[in-house]
Coordinates of C-alpha atoms in Angstrom, one line a residue:
M19 CA -176.6 19.3 88.9
A20 CA -178.8 18.9 92.0
Y21 CA -176.1 16.3 93.1
A22 CA -173.4 18.9 92.6
A23 CA -175.7 21.7 94.4
A24 CA -176.4 19.5 97.1
G25 CA -172.8 19.1 98.0
S26 CA -172.6 23.0 98.5
N27 CA -174.9 22.8 101.4
D28 CA -172.9 20.5 103.6
L29 CA -172.0 21.4 106.7
M30 CA -168.3 22.3 107.0
P31 CA -166.2 20.3 109.5
M32 CA -164.6 21.9 112.7
V33 CA -161.1 23.2 111.4
Q34 CA -159.2 25.6 112.8
G35 CA -159.3 29.5 111.7
I36 CA -157.7 32.7 111.5
V37 CA -157.1 33.7 115.1
R38 CA -156.8 37.4 115.7
G39 CA -154.7 38.8 118.0
K40 CA -152.0 35.3 117.6
V41 CA -149.4 34.9 115.1
N42 CA -150.7 32.3 112.4
I43 CA -148.7 29.9 110.5
I44 CA -149.1 28.5 107.2
L45 CA -147.5 25.2 106.7
T46 CA -146.6 23.5 103.8
Y47 CA -145.3 20.5 102.7
G48 CA -144.7 18.2 99.8
Q49 CA -142.2 17.3 97.0
S50 CA -140.5 19.6 94.9
P51 CA -143.4 21.8 94.0
D52 CA -143.8 22.7 97.6
R53 CA -139.8 24.0 97.3
S54 CA -140.7 25.6 94.0
S55 CA -138.1 24.3 92.3
R56 CA -137.5 25.5 88.8
G57 CA -139.8 28.7 89.8
Y58 CA -137.3 31.2 89.1
P59 CA -136.4 34.6 88.4
P60 CA -138.7 35.3 91.6
L61 CA -141.8 37.8 90.8
T62 CA -142.8 38.2 94.4
T63 CA -140.2 40.6 95.5
T64 CA -142.0 43.5 97.0
Q65 CA -144.9 43.8 99.2
P66 CA -147.9 43.1 97.1
S67 CA -150.1 46.3 96.8
Y68 CA -153.0 44.7 97.8
S69 CA -152.1 43.4 101.4
D70 CA -150.3 44.9 104.5
E71 CA -147.1 44.3 105.3
H72 CA -147.4 41.7 108.6
V73 CA -146.8 38.8 106.5
Y74 CA -143.2 37.2 107.5
S75 CA -140.8 34.0 106.9
L76 CA -138.3 32.4 108.7
G77 CA -134.8 33.4 107.4
Q78 CA -134.8 35.4 103.6
A79 CA -136.5 32.5 102.2
C80 CA -140.0 30.7 103.1
R81 CA -138.2 27.6 102.9
P82 CA -135.0 26.1 104.6
T83 CA -131.5 26.9 103.0
N84 CA -130.6 23.2 102.3
S85 CA -132.8 20.7 99.8
F86 CA -132.3 18.1 102.0
S87 CA -131.6 18.8 105.4
T88 CA -133.4 17.2 108.5
T89 CA -133.9 20.7 110.4
Y90 CA -135.1 24.1 109.2
G91 CA -132.2 26.0 108.1
P92 CA -133.2 29.5 107.5
L93 CA -131.5 31.3 104.7
T94 CA -129.0 34.2 105.7
S95 CA -130.2 34.3 109.2
S96 CA -133.0 33.0 111.8
A97 CA -134.0 36.5 111.7
I98 CA -138.0 37.4 111.1
Y99 CA -138.1 38.5 107.5
P100 CA -141.3 40.0 105.3
L101 CA -142.1 37.6 102.8
R102 CA -140.7 37.6 99.2
A103 CA -139.7 35.2 96.6
V104 CA -136.0 34.4 96.8
S105 CA -133.9 32.2 94.7
H106 CA -130.7 30.6 96.1
N107 CA -128.5 27.5 96.1
D108 CA -128.0 25.1 98.8
A109 CA -125.0 26.7 99.8
G110 CA -127.2 29.8 100.7
T111 CA -126.3 32.1 98.4
I112 CA -128.8 34.2 96.8
L113 CA -128.9 34.1 93.1
D114 CA -129.3 37.5 91.0
S115 CA -130.9 37.5 87.2
A116 CA -127.3 37.6 86.0
A117 CA -126.7 34.0 88.0
L118 CA -129.9 32.9 86.7
E119 CA -129.8 33.5 83.4
A120 CA -126.3 31.6 83.5
L121 CA -128.2 28.7 84.3
G122 CA -131.2 28.9 81.8
P123 CA -134.5 27.5 82.3
D124 CA -135.4 24.3 84.5
A125 CA -132.5 23.9 86.8
S126 CA -132.7 22.4 90.3
I127 CA -133.3 26.2 91.7
P128 CA -136.2 27.2 94.0
G129 CA -137.8 30.8 93.5
E130 CA -141.3 31.8 93.3
G131 CA -143.3 29.5 96.0
S132 CA -146.9 29.3 95.0
A133 CA -147.7 29.5 98.8
I134 CA -146.5 33.0 98.7
S135 CA -149.0 34.7 96.9
A136 CA -151.7 32.6 98.2
T137 CA -150.4 34.1 101.7
Y138 CA -150.8 37.2 100.5
W139 CA -154.3 36.9 99.1
L140 CA -155.7 34.6 102.1
R141 CA -154.1 37.7 104.2
Q142 CA -156.3 40.0 102.1
Q143 CA -159.3 38.5 102.2
W144 CA -159.1 38.1 106.2
L145 CA -158.4 41.4 106.5
A146 CA -161.5 42.5 104.4
S147 CA -163.4 40.3 106.4
V148 CA -162.8 42.2 109.8
G149 CA -163.0 46.0 108.3
L150 CA -159.3 46.4 108.4
E151 CA -156.4 47.6 106.1
E152 CA -153.8 46.0 108.4
D153 CA -153.4 44.4 111.7
A154 CA -150.0 44.5 113.3
T155 CA -151.5 42.3 116.1
T156 CA -151.9 39.4 113.9
P157 CA -148.9 38.4 111.9
F158 CA -148.9 35.8 109.3
I159 CA -145.6 33.8 108.4
L160 CA -145.0 30.9 105.9
L161 CA -143.3 27.7 106.6
S162 CA -142.7 25.4 103.6
C163 CA -140.5 22.5 104.6
G164 CA -140.8 20.1 101.4
V165 CA -137.9 18.3 99.9
G166 CA -137.7 17.1 96.5
G167 CA -138.1 13.6 94.9
Q168 CA -139.7 12.0 97.7
S169 CA -142.2 9.5 98.6
L170 CA -145.1 9.8 100.9
A171 CA -143.0 7.0 103.0
S172 CA -139.8 9.1 102.9
L173 CA -142.1 12.4 104.0
S174 CA -143.4 10.8 106.9
K175 CA -142.6 11.1 110.4
G176 CA -139.9 8.1 111.4
A177 CA -138.4 7.6 108.0
S178 CA -134.7 7.9 107.6
P179 CA -133.4 10.5 106.8
E180 CA -136.2 12.0 108.9
Y181 CA -137.2 15.0 106.7
Y182 CA -140.5 15.3 108.4
N183 CA -138.3 16.8 111.1
R184 CA -138.1 19.8 109.3
I185 CA -141.9 20.7 110.1
I186 CA -140.7 20.1 113.9
S187 CA -137.3 22.2 113.7
G188 CA -139.3 24.9 111.8
L189 CA -142.5 25.4 114.1
T190 CA -140.2 25.2 117.2
Q191 CA -138.0 28.1 116.1
I192 CA -141.1 30.3 115.3
R193 CA -142.4 29.5 118.6
D194 CA -139.4 30.3 120.6
H195 CA -138.2 33.2 118.4
A196 CA -137.7 36.6 120.4
T197 CA -139.7 38.4 117.4
F198 CA -142.8 36.8 118.8
A199 CA -141.9 36.9 122.5
G200 CA -145.3 36.9 124.6
K201 CA -147.5 35.9 121.6
E202 CA -149.7 33.1 121.1
F203 CA -149.5 30.7 118.4
S204 CA -151.9 28.9 115.9
V205 CA -151.4 26.8 112.8
A206 CA -154.5 27.8 110.4
L207 CA -153.5 25.6 107.4
I208 CA -151.7 22.6 106.0
K209 CA -151.1 22.5 102.3
Y210 CA -149.8 19.2 101.1
T211 CA -148.1 19.1 97.4
Q212 CA -146.9 15.4 96.9
G213 CA -147.7 12.3 95.1
E214 CA -144.9 12.5 91.9
Q215 CA -142.8 10.0 93.6
D216 CA -145.4 7.5 94.5
Y217 CA -146.5 7.5 90.5
A218 CA -143.1 7.1 89.6
D219 CA -142.6 4.3 92.3
G220 CA -145.5 2.5 90.7
T221 CA -146.3 -0.8 92.0
G222 CA -142.8 -0.9 93.7
G223 CA -143.6 2.1 96.1
D224 CA -144.6 1.7 99.7
H225 CA -148.2 3.2 98.7
P226 CA -149.0 1.7 95.3
D227 CA -152.8 1.8 95.5
V228 CA -155.3 3.9 96.4
A229 CA -156.4 2.7 99.7
S230 CA -152.6 2.9 101.0
Y231 CA -151.9 6.2 99.9
M232 CA -155.2 7.6 101.2
A233 CA -154.5 6.1 104.7
G234 CA -150.6 7.2 104.3
V235 CA -151.8 11.2 104.0
Q236 CA -154.2 10.9 106.7
Q237 CA -151.5 9.2 109.0
L238 CA -149.2 12.3 108.0
R239 CA -152.2 14.7 109.2
D240 CA -152.3 13.2 112.4
D241 CA -148.6 13.6 113.1
I242 CA -148.7 16.7 111.9
N243 CA -151.6 17.5 114.3
A244 CA -150.1 15.9 117.4
D245 CA -146.8 17.3 117.3
I246 CA -148.6 21.0 116.9
E247 CA -150.2 20.5 119.9
A248 CA -146.8 19.1 121.6
I249 CA -144.7 22.5 120.2
F250 CA -147.8 24.8 121.1
A251 CA -150.3 23.5 123.8
N252 CA -152.9 25.7 122.3
G253 CA -155.9 23.5 122.2
Q254 CA -156.5 24.8 118.7
K255 CA -158.8 22.8 116.3
P256 CA -157.2 20.5 113.5
P257 CA -156.0 23.1 110.9
A258 CA -158.0 22.4 107.2
F259 CA -155.5 20.2 105.3
F260 CA -155.5 21.4 101.5
I261 CA -154.2 18.9 98.5
S262 CA -153.7 20.0 94.6
Q263 CA -153.7 16.9 92.7
T264 CA -150.5 15.5 91.2
S265 CA -150.8 15.2 87.3
G266 CA -150.6 11.4 85.6
R267 CA -147.9 13.3 83.5
L268 CA -145.3 11.6 85.8
M269 CA -147.2 7.9 86.0
T270 CA -144.3 5.3 85.0
T271 CA -147.0 2.3 84.9
S272 CA -150.5 1.9 83.9
S273 CA -150.9 -1.2 86.4
T274 CA -151.9 1.3 89.5
N275 CA -154.4 2.9 87.7
L276 CA -154.1 7.1 89.0
H277 CA -153.8 5.5 92.3
V278 CA -152.4 8.8 93.8
G279 CA -155.0 11.1 91.7
T280 CA -157.7 8.9 92.6
A281 CA -156.7 9.0 96.3
Q282 CA -156.7 13.0 96.6
L283 CA -159.8 13.2 94.8
R284 CA -161.4 10.8 97.5
L285 CA -159.8 12.8 100.7
V286 CA -160.8 15.8 99.4
T287 CA -164.6 14.7 98.5
E288 CA -165.0 12.1 101.2
V289 CA -162.8 12.7 104.3
D290 CA -163.7 15.5 107.0
G291 CA -160.9 18.1 107.0
F292 CA -159.6 17.9 103.6
F293 CA -159.9 20.3 100.9
P294 CA -159.4 20.6 97.2
V295 CA -157.4 23.1 95.7
T296 CA -156.9 22.7 92.1
P297 CA -155.4 20.1 89.6
N298 CA -152.0 21.0 89.1
F299 CA -151.6 20.4 85.2
P300 CA -153.3 23.4 83.7
V301 CA -150.6 26.1 84.0
V302 CA -147.9 26.7 82.4
N303 CA -144.6 24.3 82.7
V304 CA -141.1 24.1 82.2
T305 CA -139.7 20.4 80.3
S306 CA -139.1 18.7 83.9
A307 CA -143.0 19.1 83.9
H308 CA -142.3 21.4 87.2
P309 CA -144.2 24.8 87.1
D310 CA -141.8 27.8 86.0
N311 CA -142.3 30.5 87.9
N312 CA -145.6 31.9 86.2
G313 CA -146.7 28.6 86.7
Y314 CA -146.2 28.4 90.7
R315 CA -147.9 31.9 91.0
W316 CA -150.5 30.7 89.1
L317 CA -151.3 27.8 91.3
G318 CA -150.7 29.9 94.2
Q319 CA -154.1 32.2 93.1
Y320 CA -155.7 29.1 93.5
E321 CA -154.7 28.0 96.4
G322 CA -155.4 31.5 98.0
R323 CA -159.1 31.4 96.8
A324 CA -159.2 27.7 98.2
W325 CA -157.7 28.9 101.4
S326 CA -159.6 32.5 101.8
Q327 CA -163.2 30.1 100.8
V328 CA -162.5 27.9 103.7
L329 CA -161.2 30.0 106.3
V330 CA -162.6 33.2 105.5
H331 CA -165.9 32.5 103.7
G332 CA -166.7 29.2 105.2
R333 CA -167.4 27.6 102.2
R334 CA -166.0 24.4 100.3
P335 CA -163.7 25.4 97.5
N336 CA -165.3 24.4 94.2
I337 CA -164.3 21.2 92.2
V338 CA -165.1 19.2 89.0
Y339 CA -164.4 15.8 88.5
P340 CA -165.9 12.5 87.4
R341 CA -168.5 11.0 90.2
R342 CA -170.1 7.8 87.8
A343 CA -169.6 6.1 84.5
T344 CA -172.2 3.7 83.2
W345 CA -172.0 1.2 80.1
E346 CA -174.8 -0.1 78.3
A347 CA -174.3 -3.6 76.9
A348 CA -176.5 -3.4 74.3
T349 CA -175.4 -0.5 72.6
G350 CA -171.9 -0.1 74.1
E351 CA -172.0 3.6 74.8
V352 CA -170.3 4.9 78.0
I353 CA -171.9 8.0 80.0
I354 CA -169.9 9.5 82.6
D355 CA -171.7 12.0 85.1
L356 CA -169.3 15.3 86.3
C357 CA -169.9 16.9 89.5
S358 CA -168.8 20.5 89.2
T359 CA -170.1 22.5 92.4
G360 CA -169.4 26.2 90.2
G361 CA -171.6 25.3 87.3
P362 CA -171.8 23.6 83.9
V363 CA -168.8 21.9 82.5
V364 CA -167.2 23.0 79.0
S365 CA -164.3 22.1 77.3
G366 CA -160.4 23.9 77.6
Q367 CA -156.9 24.3 76.4
P368 CA -154.3 23.4 79.4
W369 CA -150.9 24.4 79.0
D370 CA -148.2 21.9 78.0
G371 CA -145.3 23.6 78.5
F372 CA -145.8 27.3 76.8
T373 CA -148.6 26.2 74.5
Q374 CA -152.1 25.1 74.9
V375 CA -153.5 21.6 74.4
D376 CA -156.5 20.5 72.7
L377 CA -157.5 17.2 72.9
D378 CA -160.8 15.8 71.1
D379 CA -161.4 12.7 73.9
F380 CA -161.0 15.5 76.5
G381 CA -158.0 13.3 78.1
I382 CA -160.6 10.4 79.0
S383 CA -159.4 6.6 77.9
A384 CA -160.8 3.1 79.0
K385 CA -159.5 -0.2 80.0
V386 CA -160.7 -3.5 80.2
G387 CA -158.5 -5.5 82.6
A388 CA -154.9 -4.7 81.3
D389 CA -156.2 -3.8 77.8
T390 CA -156.4 -0.3 76.2
V391 CA -159.6 0.6 74.9
D392 CA -159.9 3.5 72.5
L393 CA -163.3 5.9 73.0
E394 CA -164.9 7.5 70.1
N395 CA -167.0 10.3 69.5
V396 CA -166.3 11.4 72.9
R397 CA -168.6 14.7 73.6
L398 CA -170.4 16.7 76.0
V399 CA -174.2 16.0 75.8
G400 CA -175.5 18.2 78.8
A401 CA -174.1 20.5 81.4
M402 CA -172.3 17.9 83.5
T403 CA -172.6 14.7 81.1
I404 CA -170.3 13.2 78.9
A405 CA -171.1 10.3 76.2
A406 CA -168.2 8.2 74.3
M407 CA -168.3 5.0 72.3
P408 CA -165.7 2.4 72.8
A409 CA -163.7 1.5 69.3
G410 CA -164.7 -2.1 69.7
A411 CA -167.4 -4.4 71.3
L412 CA -166.7 -5.4 75.0
L413 CA -167.7 -7.7 77.3
D414 CA -167.4 -6.2 80.2
P415 CA -167.9 -2.7 81.5
P416 CA -165.0 -1.0 81.1
L417 CA -162.5 1.2 83.9
V418 CA -162.9 4.6 82.7
Q419 CA -159.8 7.2 83.2
F420 CA -159.2 10.9 83.1
G421 CA -156.0 12.2 82.5
T422 CA -153.3 9.2 82.1
K423 CA -149.7 9.4 80.7
P424 CA -150.2 7.1 77.8
N425 CA -153.8 8.6 76.2
S426 CA -153.3 12.7 77.0
N427 CA -149.8 13.1 79.0
G428 CA -151.9 13.9 82.2
Y429 CA -153.7 16.3 80.6
I430 CA -157.8 16.7 80.9
C431 CA -159.3 19.4 78.7
L432 CA -162.3 20.0 80.9
R433 CA -163.4 23.2 83.1
C434 CA -165.8 25.2 84.7
P435 CA -165.3 28.6 84.1
S436 CA -164.8 31.0 86.7
R437 CA -165.8 34.6 87.0
Q438 CA -163.1 35.1 90.0
V439 CA -160.2 37.8 88.8
A440 CA -157.0 36.7 90.4
P441 CA -155.2 39.8 92.2
E442 CA -151.8 38.9 90.4
V443 CA -150.9 39.2 86.7
Y444 CA -148.3 37.0 84.1
T445 CA -145.0 38.4 83.8
F446 CA -142.2 37.7 81.9
I447 CA -138.4 39.1 83.1
P448 CA -136.1 38.9 80.2
D449 CA -132.4 37.7 81.0
A450 CA -133.2 36.3 84.2
G451 CA -133.5 32.5 83.3
Q452 CA -137.0 32.6 82.5
D453 CA -137.8 30.2 79.4
P454 CA -138.0 32.7 76.1
A455 CA -141.0 30.6 75.2
A456 CA -142.9 31.8 78.5
N457 CA -143.2 35.4 76.8
I458 CA -146.6 34.8 75.8
P459 CA -148.1 38.4 74.6
A460 CA -151.6 36.7 75.0
L461 CA -151.0 36.2 78.9
I462 CA -148.7 39.1 79.9
G463 CA -149.8 41.9 82.4
K464 CA -153.4 39.3 82.3
P465 CA -154.4 38.1 85.4
Y466 CA -154.2 34.2 86.0
N467 CA -157.3 32.7 84.5
L468 CA -158.9 30.8 87.3
D469 CA -161.3 28.1 86.0
D470 CA -162.0 25.0 87.7
W471 CA -160.3 22.1 86.0
C472 CA -161.5 18.5 85.9
W473 CA -159.5 16.4 88.4
A474 CA -158.1 12.9 87.2
A475 CA -159.6 9.7 88.1
S476 CA -160.0 6.1 87.7
I477 CA -163.6 5.0 87.9
Q478 CA -165.3 1.6 87.0
A479 CA -168.1 1.6 84.9
E480 CA -171.6 0.6 86.0
E481 CA -172.9 -1.8 83.4
I482 CA -176.9 -1.2 83.0

C-alpha cells in the first residue's frame, strides 16, 4: 500500500490544460471502438442536463461519414453541430430506430461514442472549477478519427492508405471554419483506443512485442504533436495522451504474452504524458466483443473521470495492476503484489456479454516457457496481495499472466471499489436494434459503476 500511495504524490508531467477563451479540441483515434462500432441505438441524443450547450462536432456526428476514408468527411454537412450521438451508414444516411431494429444487434454501424459523454462530463467538471454554469467563449469540439480493423502500423503516419490524414484533415477544417473566425485553438487531449488488430496479427504483425508496440505508440504521439503545432502554430504544451487497455479476449496466439496490454500498462505507468483510463473488458458487450451502446457510454464515464482528474484537478487517475511476482522454490508458492492507487483490492464480476463472470482464479494464469501452468488456491491474502500454488512442481520461476484469452477470455475479476457516481445511467431502448439481453433490470436507471478494474499484464516471477 505504501508503494501505491507514493505514486499519487508524483509531480504531474507538463501537459496542455483547458484554455479559457480558446476552442478546445478533444482528439480521439484508434480502431472500431473509437468509431463506436455496434454502439447503437444512440443514447446521448439531447444535451445532458449537467453541461452547458457549447460542446460541438464537425458535421452531425463526431466522426467522419465513411468508415475508411483518408480525409475527414463530415456527416450531413461541414457545419458545426451540437455534440450528439448519431447512427449512420457509410453513405451518410442517418438511421432511425426502425432501421436499426431491422439490422439487429452487432452490425458494424456506429452510434454512442464513448468520448461523447466523456466530453460532456469533462465540460461540467471544468465549468465547476472556474465557477461558471456556461461559457460561450470557450467551446469544446470532439473529433474522433478512428478506423476499424487497423493495426498500429496502419494507423501511423506514412502508412498506405494514410488513415492518419483524417487527423490532419479534421483539425485543419476546424482551424479554417467560419464559425471560429478570430478564435485561437488548443488540443486539450488525445485519446487512443487501439490494439485489437495487433493482438490478432500476433507474431506476424509489425509490432509483435512490448518494446516495439511501446515505441510505435510513442512515435504516433510525437507525430500528432508535431502536426498540432504545424496546423495551429500555437506553441501549446503536448496534450495528455489517454489509453484504455485492450482486452486479451482478441489474442490469436499466446506466444506474444499479452504484449499489447503489457505495453499499454507500461506506457501509462512509466512514460511521462501517458495516462490510464480503464481496461475495456468490464462493461456490457455484444458477441463480437465490442461494447454495445451502454458499454460505450459506460467507458465514456471512465474517460470523462480520467480526463477531468488530469486536466481539471491535476492528479493522476487511479489504476490497479500487478507490479511484482515472486516464486518460492522450496514451497512452489507464487505471491503477486498489486498496485492500487485508489485503495484495497477486492474480487469482482465483470460483464461477459450481458452476464457477469466469476472466476475462481480471478483470471490469473502462469507459463513456464511455452507450457501453461495451472494455478490452484488463488486467493487474496491482503489489501493488495494474491497468493497461489502451481498445480505441479516447477523447475523455474513462472511467467504470471492476468487476463489471457485461453485462461479467462480476457477477463480479470479484481477491482478497487470507487465511490464516484457517474452522471449518466444505464438505459434500454426497445425496438431500436439493441440486444434484448441488454434489458437488465438490476442496471436500468442506475448510474454506471466506476470501480477501478485490474489491468492485464505479463510479469516474470522472481525466485526467492
